[in-house]
CSV table of C-alpha atoms and ligand atoms in Angstrom, one decimal:
chain,number,residue,atom,x,y,z
K,19,VAL,CA,90.4,-19.7,32.9
K,20,CYS,CA,89.6,-21.7,29.7
K,21,VAL,CA,90.6,-25.2,31.4
K,22,CYS,CA,88.1,-24.8,34.3
K,23,VAL,CA,85.4,-23.8,31.8
K,24,CYS,CA,86.1,-27.1,29.7
K,25,VAL,CA,86.1,-29.2,32.7
K,26,CYS,CA,82.6,-27.7,33.9
K,27,VAL,CA,81.0,-28.0,30.3
K,28,CYS,CA,82.5,-31.5,29.3
K,29,PRO,CA,83.7,-33.3,32.1
K,30,GLN,CA,83.3,-36.5,29.6
K,31,VAL,CA,86.7,-35.5,27.9
K,32,PRO,CA,89.1,-35.2,31.0
K,33,GLU,CA,91.9,-34.7,28.7
K,34,LEU,CA,90.9,-31.2,28.1
K,35,GLN,CA,92.4,-30.5,31.7
K,36,LYS,CA,95.9,-31.3,30.4
K,37,THR,CA,98.2,-28.1,31.1
K,38,THR,CA,98.9,-28.3,27.4
K,39,VAL,CA,95.4,-27.4,26.2
K,40,ARG,CA,94.7,-24.0,25.4
K,41,ILE,CA,91.2,-22.8,24.1
K,42,GLN,CA,89.9,-19.5,23.3
K,43,GLN,CA,86.4,-20.3,23.2
K,44,PRO,CA,85.2,-23.1,25.2
K,45,GLU,CA,81.7,-23.1,24.9
K,46,ARG,CA,82.1,-23.2,21.1
K,47,VAL,CA,84.4,-26.2,21.4
K,48,MET,CA,82.0,-28.0,23.6
K,49,GLY,CA,79.1,-27.0,21.3
K,50,VAL,CA,80.8,-28.6,18.4
K,51,ILE,CA,81.9,-31.6,20.1
K,52,SER,CA,78.3,-32.4,21.2
K,53,ALA,CA,77.0,-31.5,17.7
K,54,ILE,CA,79.5,-34.2,16.2
K,55,LYS,CA,78.7,-36.7,18.5
K,56,GLU,CA,74.9,-36.1,17.9
K,57,GLN,CA,75.3,-36.5,14.3
K,58,GLY,CA,77.1,-39.7,14.9
K,59,SER,CA,80.1,-41.8,13.3
K,60,SER,CA,78.5,-42.1,10.0
K,61,LYS,CA,78.9,-38.3,9.4
K,62,LEU,CA,82.4,-38.1,10.9
K,63,GLN,CA,85.8,-37.6,9.0
K,64,VAL,CA,89.2,-36.9,10.0
K,65,ILE,CA,91.4,-34.7,8.0
K,66,SER,CA,95.0,-34.5,9.3
K,67,ASP,CA,98.5,-33.2,8.3
K,68,PHE,CA,101.3,-35.7,8.6
K,69,ASP,CA,104.6,-34.2,9.5
K,70,MET,CA,104.8,-32.7,13.1
K,71,THR,CA,101.1,-33.6,13.6
K,72,LEU,CA,100.9,-37.3,13.5
K,73,SER,CA,104.6,-37.6,14.0
K,74,ARG,CA,106.4,-36.3,16.8
K,75,PHE,CA,108.0,-32.9,16.7
K,76,GLY,CA,110.8,-34.0,19.3
K,77,CYS,CA,111.8,-36.5,21.8
K,78,ASN,CA,114.2,-35.9,24.6
K,79,GLY,CA,115.0,-32.6,23.6
K,80,ARG,CA,116.0,-33.6,19.9
K,81,ARG,CA,114.2,-32.8,17.0
K,82,CYS,CA,112.4,-35.5,15.0
K,83,PRO,CA,112.5,-35.8,11.3
K,84,THR,CA,109.9,-34.8,8.8
K,85,SER,CA,109.0,-37.2,6.0
K,86,HIS,CA,111.6,-35.0,3.8
K,87,ASN,CA,114.1,-35.2,6.5
K,88,ILE,CA,114.1,-38.9,6.8
K,89,LEU,CA,115.3,-39.0,3.0
K,90,ASP,CA,117.9,-36.0,3.5
K,91,ASN,CA,119.5,-37.8,6.8
K,92,SER,CA,119.7,-41.2,5.1
K,93,ARG,CA,122.6,-43.1,3.7
K,94,VAL,CA,121.6,-42.5,0.2
K,95,ILE,CA,122.2,-39.0,0.2
K,96,SER,CA,125.7,-37.6,-0.6
K,97,GLU,CA,127.6,-35.5,2.0
K,98,ASP,CA,127.4,-32.6,-0.7
K,99,GLY,CA,123.6,-33.2,-1.2
K,100,LYS,CA,123.0,-33.4,2.6
K,101,LYS,CA,124.8,-30.2,3.0
K,102,LYS,CA,122.6,-28.4,0.4
K,103,LEU,CA,119.6,-29.8,1.8
K,104,LYS,CA,120.2,-28.6,5.1
K,105,ASP,CA,121.0,-25.1,3.9
K,106,LEU,CA,117.7,-24.9,2.4
K,107,LEU,CA,116.0,-26.3,5.7
K,108,GLN,CA,118.0,-23.6,7.6
K,109,HIS,CA,117.3,-20.7,5.2
K,110,TYR,CA,113.4,-21.6,4.6
K,111,TYR,CA,112.0,-23.1,7.6
K,112,PRO,CA,112.2,-19.8,10.0
K,113,ILE,CA,110.4,-18.1,6.8
K,114,GLU,CA,107.8,-21.2,6.9
K,115,ILE,CA,106.9,-20.7,10.5
K,116,ASP,CA,107.4,-16.7,10.9
K,117,PRO,CA,104.3,-15.3,12.4
K,118,ASN,CA,104.9,-11.7,10.9
K,119,ARG,CA,104.9,-12.7,7.2
K,120,SER,CA,101.9,-13.2,5.4
K,121,LEU,CA,100.7,-16.3,3.4
K,122,GLU,CA,101.1,-14.4,0.2
K,123,GLU,CA,104.5,-13.4,0.9
K,124,LYS,CA,105.3,-17.1,2.1
K,125,ARG,CA,103.8,-18.9,-0.8
K,126,PRO,CA,106.3,-18.3,-3.7
K,127,LEU,CA,109.2,-18.9,-1.1
K,128,MET,CA,107.8,-22.3,0.0
K,129,VAL,CA,107.4,-23.1,-4.0
K,130,GLU,CA,111.2,-22.3,-4.2
K,131,TRP,CA,112.0,-24.4,-1.2
K,132,TRP,CA,110.1,-27.6,-2.1
K,133,THR,CA,111.3,-27.1,-5.8
K,134,ARG,CA,114.9,-26.9,-4.8
K,135,ALA,CA,114.6,-29.6,-2.4
K,136,HIS,CA,113.1,-32.2,-4.8
K,137,GLU,CA,115.5,-31.4,-7.4
K,138,LEU,CA,118.4,-32.0,-5.1
K,139,LEU,CA,116.7,-35.3,-4.2
K,140,THR,CA,116.1,-36.4,-7.7
K,141,GLN,CA,119.9,-36.0,-8.4
K,142,GLN,CA,120.6,-38.5,-5.7
K,143,LYS,CA,119.4,-41.5,-7.8
K,144,ILE,CA,117.2,-42.7,-4.9
K,145,GLN,CA,115.8,-46.3,-5.5
K,146,LYS,CA,112.3,-47.2,-4.8
K,147,GLY,CA,113.5,-50.5,-3.3
K,148,ASP,CA,115.6,-48.4,-0.3
K,149,ILE,CA,112.7,-46.4,1.0
K,150,ALA,CA,111.4,-49.0,3.7
K,151,GLN,CA,114.9,-49.6,4.8
K,152,ILE,CA,115.5,-45.8,5.1
K,153,VAL,CA,112.3,-45.4,7.1
K,154,ARG,CA,113.5,-48.4,9.2
K,155,GLU,CA,116.7,-46.8,9.8
K,156,SER,CA,115.4,-43.3,10.6
K,157,ASP,CA,114.6,-41.5,14.1
K,158,VAL,CA,110.9,-41.1,12.9
K,159,MET,CA,108.2,-41.3,15.7
K,160,LEU,CA,104.6,-41.2,15.7
K,161,ARG,CA,103.0,-39.3,18.5
K,162,ASP,CA,102.3,-41.2,21.5
K,163,GLY,CA,98.5,-42.7,21.0
K,164,PHE,CA,98.9,-43.1,17.4
K,165,ASN,CA,97.8,-47.0,17.8
K,166,GLU,CA,94.5,-45.8,19.5
K,167,LEU,CA,93.7,-43.0,17.1
K,168,PHE,CA,94.1,-45.4,13.8
K,169,ASP,CA,92.4,-48.3,15.7
K,170,GLN,CA,89.5,-46.2,16.9
K,171,LEU,CA,88.8,-44.6,13.6
K,172,HIS,CA,89.3,-48.1,11.7
K,173,LYS,CA,86.8,-49.7,14.0
K,174,TYR,CA,84.2,-47.2,13.7
K,175,ASN,CA,84.6,-47.1,9.8
K,176,VAL,CA,85.6,-43.3,10.1
K,177,PRO,CA,87.6,-42.0,7.1
K,178,MET,CA,91.1,-40.7,7.9
K,179,PHE,CA,92.3,-38.3,5.1
K,180,ILE,CA,96.0,-37.5,5.4
K,181,PHE,CA,97.0,-34.4,3.5
K,182,SER,CA,100.5,-33.7,3.3
K,183,ALA,CA,103.2,-31.5,2.0
K,184,GLY,CA,105.6,-34.2,3.1
K,185,VAL,CA,106.9,-37.1,0.9
K,186,GLY,CA,104.0,-39.4,0.3
K,187,ASP,CA,106.0,-42.6,-0.4
K,188,VAL,CA,107.9,-41.9,3.0
K,189,LEU,CA,104.9,-41.2,5.2
K,190,GLU,CA,102.9,-44.3,3.8
K,191,GLU,CA,105.8,-46.4,4.7
K,192,ILE,CA,106.0,-44.9,8.1
K,193,ILE,CA,102.6,-45.9,8.9
K,194,ARG,CA,102.7,-49.2,7.2
K,195,GLN,CA,105.7,-50.1,9.4
K,196,ALA,CA,103.5,-49.1,12.4
K,197,ASN,CA,100.9,-51.4,11.3
K,198,VAL,CA,98.0,-48.8,11.1
K,199,PHE,CA,97.8,-48.4,7.4
K,200,TYR,CA,94.1,-49.5,7.5
K,201,PRO,CA,91.7,-49.3,4.5
K,202,ASN,CA,89.9,-46.2,5.8
K,203,VAL,CA,93.2,-44.3,5.8
K,204,ASN,CA,93.7,-42.2,2.4
K,205,VAL,CA,96.8,-40.1,1.7
K,206,VAL,CA,97.3,-37.0,-0.9
K,207,SER,CA,100.8,-35.7,-0.8
K,208,ASN,CA,103.9,-35.2,-2.8
K,209,TYR,CA,104.6,-38.8,-4.7
K,210,MET,CA,107.9,-40.0,-6.2
K,211,ASP,CA,108.0,-40.8,-10.0
K,212,PHE,CA,110.3,-43.7,-10.6
K,213,ASP,CA,111.8,-44.8,-14.1
K,214,ASP,CA,111.4,-48.6,-15.2
K,215,SER,CA,114.8,-49.4,-13.2
K,216,GLY,CA,113.0,-47.9,-10.0
K,217,VAL,CA,115.1,-44.9,-10.0
K,218,LEU,CA,113.7,-41.4,-8.8
K,219,LYS,CA,113.1,-39.5,-11.9
K,220,CYS,CA,111.0,-36.6,-10.6
K,221,PHE,CA,108.1,-35.8,-8.3
K,222,LYS,CA,104.5,-36.0,-9.6
K,223,SER,CA,102.4,-33.2,-9.7
K,224,PRO,CA,100.7,-31.1,-8.3
K,225,LEU,CA,103.4,-30.0,-5.8
K,226,ILE,CA,102.1,-29.6,-2.6
K,227,HIS,CA,103.7,-27.2,0.0
K,228,THR,CA,102.6,-25.9,3.5
K,229,TYR,CA,100.5,-23.2,1.9
K,230,ASN,CA,98.4,-24.5,-0.8
K,231,LYS,CA,96.7,-27.3,1.2
K,232,ASN,CA,93.2,-26.4,-0.1
K,233,ASN,CA,91.2,-27.2,-3.1
K,234,SER,CA,93.6,-26.3,-5.7
K,235,VAL,CA,95.7,-29.4,-5.1
K,236,LEU,CA,92.6,-31.7,-4.7
K,237,GLN,CA,90.9,-31.4,-7.6
K,238,GLY,CA,90.4,-34.5,-9.5
K,239,THR,CA,91.4,-36.7,-6.4
K,240,ALA,CA,88.3,-39.1,-6.5
K,241,TYR,CA,88.6,-39.9,-2.9
K,242,PHE,CA,88.1,-36.5,-1.7
K,243,GLN,CA,84.7,-36.2,-3.5
K,244,GLN,CA,83.4,-39.3,-1.8
K,245,LEU,CA,83.8,-37.4,1.5
K,246,SER,CA,81.4,-34.8,0.7
K,247,THR,CA,78.6,-36.7,2.6
K,248,ARG,CA,80.8,-36.5,5.8
K,249,THR,CA,79.9,-33.2,7.1
K,250,SER,CA,81.4,-33.6,10.5
K,251,ILE,CA,85.2,-32.8,10.3
K,252,ILE,CA,88.0,-33.1,13.2
K,253,LEU,CA,90.9,-31.4,11.6
K,254,LEU,CA,94.4,-31.8,12.9
K,255,GLY,CA,97.3,-29.6,11.9
K,256,ASP,CA,100.4,-28.0,13.3
K,257,SER,CA,100.8,-25.2,10.8
K,258,MET,CA,98.6,-22.2,9.8
K,259,GLY,CA,98.5,-23.7,6.4
K,260,ASP,CA,96.6,-26.7,7.6
K,261,LEU,CA,93.7,-24.7,8.3
K,262,THR,CA,92.3,-24.9,4.9
K,263,MET,CA,92.6,-28.5,4.4
K,264,ALA,CA,88.9,-29.1,4.7
K,265,ASP,CA,88.0,-26.2,2.3
K,266,GLY,CA,87.1,-28.7,-0.6
K,267,VAL,CA,84.4,-30.4,1.6
K,268,PRO,CA,81.3,-28.7,0.1
K,269,SER,CA,78.8,-28.9,3.0
K,270,VAL,CA,80.6,-28.7,6.4
K,271,GLU,CA,78.4,-28.6,9.3
K,272,ASN,CA,80.6,-29.0,12.3
K,273,ILE,CA,84.3,-28.6,12.3
K,274,LEU,CA,86.7,-28.9,15.1
K,275,LYS,CA,90.2,-27.6,14.4
K,276,ILE,CA,93.1,-28.9,16.9
K,277,GLY,CA,96.3,-27.5,16.2
K,278,PHE,CA,99.6,-28.8,17.4
K,279,LEU,CA,102.1,-25.5,18.6
K,280,ASN,CA,105.1,-27.2,18.4
K,281,ASP,CA,107.7,-24.5,18.1
K,282,LYS,CA,108.2,-20.8,18.9
K,283,VAL,CA,105.0,-21.3,21.5
K,284,GLU,CA,105.0,-17.7,22.8
K,285,GLU,CA,105.4,-15.9,19.6
K,286,ARG,CA,103.0,-17.9,17.7
K,287,ARG,CA,100.2,-18.4,20.7
K,288,GLY,CA,97.9,-15.5,19.6
K,289,LYS,CA,97.6,-16.3,16.0
K,290,TYR,CA,97.3,-20.2,16.8
K,291,LEU,CA,94.4,-19.5,19.5
K,292,ASP,CA,92.7,-17.1,16.9
K,293,ALA,CA,92.6,-19.6,14.2
K,294,TYR,CA,92.4,-23.1,16.0
K,295,ASP,CA,89.6,-24.3,18.3
K,296,ILE,CA,92.0,-26.3,20.6
K,297,VAL,CA,95.7,-25.5,20.7
K,298,LEU,CA,98.1,-28.0,22.1
K,299,GLU,CA,101.5,-26.7,23.1
K,300,SER,CA,104.4,-28.7,23.1
K,301,ASP,CA,102.1,-31.9,23.6
K,302,GLU,CA,103.8,-34.8,22.1
K,303,THR,CA,100.8,-36.9,22.4
K,304,LEU,CA,97.3,-37.6,20.8
K,305,ASP,CA,95.8,-37.8,24.1
K,306,VAL,CA,93.3,-34.9,23.5
K,307,VAL,CA,92.3,-36.1,20.0
K,308,ASN,CA,91.7,-39.7,21.4
K,309,GLY,CA,89.9,-38.5,24.5
K,310,ILE,CA,87.4,-36.4,22.2
K,311,LEU,CA,87.0,-39.6,19.9
K,312,ARG,CA,86.5,-41.6,22.9
K,313,TYR,CA,83.5,-39.5,23.8
K,314,ILE,CA,82.2,-38.8,20.3
K,315,LEU,CA,82.4,-42.5,18.8
W,27,LIG,P1,103.3,-31.5,6.2
W,27,LIG,O1,102.2,-30.7,5.5
W,27,LIG,O2,103.1,-33.0,6.4
W,27,LIG,O3,103.5,-31.0,7.8
W,27,LIG,O4,104.9,-31.4,5.5
W,27,LIG,C1,105.7,-30.2,5.4
W,27,LIG,C2,106.8,-30.0,6.3
W,27,LIG,O5,108.0,-30.7,5.5
W,27,LIG,C3,107.0,-28.6,6.6
W,27,LIG,O6,106.9,-28.5,7.9
W,27,LIG,C4,108.4,-28.3,6.0
W,27,LIG,C5,109.1,-29.6,5.8
W,27,LIG,N1,110.1,-29.9,5.0
W,27,LIG,C6,111.4,-30.4,5.3
W,27,LIG,O7,111.5,-30.8,6.5
W,27,LIG,N2,112.1,-30.6,4.3
W,27,LIG,C7,112.2,-30.2,3.2
W,27,LIG,O8,113.2,-30.2,2.2
W,27,LIG,C8,110.8,-29.6,2.8
W,27,LIG,C9,110.5,-29.3,1.2
W,27,LIG,C10,109.9,-29.5,3.5
W,28,LIG,MG1,102.9,-30.5,9.4
């Protein structure tokens, strides 16, 4: 039903006809898109998650790595370290995406996962100088259409705020190697702290995990304050935890939340449709985002 309504209400964004698109309230979506267009590019900012939102979830039936996985799978991690990191993933990832557990229940468990993973990584004596090569040798892929997304936002001076619970050093290297790390792109994430000889000694605080992506970790980040005049927001995420990424913006006038539903699609559809304005099911592209931006900008 929703697809037909969208085509009628917004023929200017033909990408909304894709079979991967699901929308619970088409009129609201069209209203927000029109309002953002009316406000213009000087009022717009994009706030995006990184792993499994800007990067691909899968390719040819295989999973693509998160920024953490890129390190976990790399040659600088011992076999024992790899096994322990994999055990953590197998234990905590199902909890992370479980639609039947509350955020309150998940939060301390995510702190546990991140803390343990960061401890294991720190034991591996990872060198700062190795990160670029590790990324080059990884299977990471950005979603199809990433070039157009970054190019358009750069061209129209729209700030792109990447808010990630992944590893900042790794994800920055991914977008650098993809040649899209433009000056309008800013990242808040978990950054590595290296000693004087360039060896990883710990991760900098505050620790960002899937379910504390909100004000609590943005306080004191100067960049975020500068964005307060950008009252139109396009938010991109793949987790229920990504929905609070814009909570620190003081005067949000129009917000369009676009959610990638990558995994456990059937079980999670209901919650995603209630929470995200547009849900993209098993869609490895940025087509819909680019289509909306093409219309707005
Ligand atoms: P995101 O907020 O940028 O999407 O990054 C968080 C993702 O990283 C989340 O989906 C879980 C994943 N993750 C790993 O794959 N391995 C790890 O060791 C940890 C701590 C997180
Ligand atoms: Mg993510």
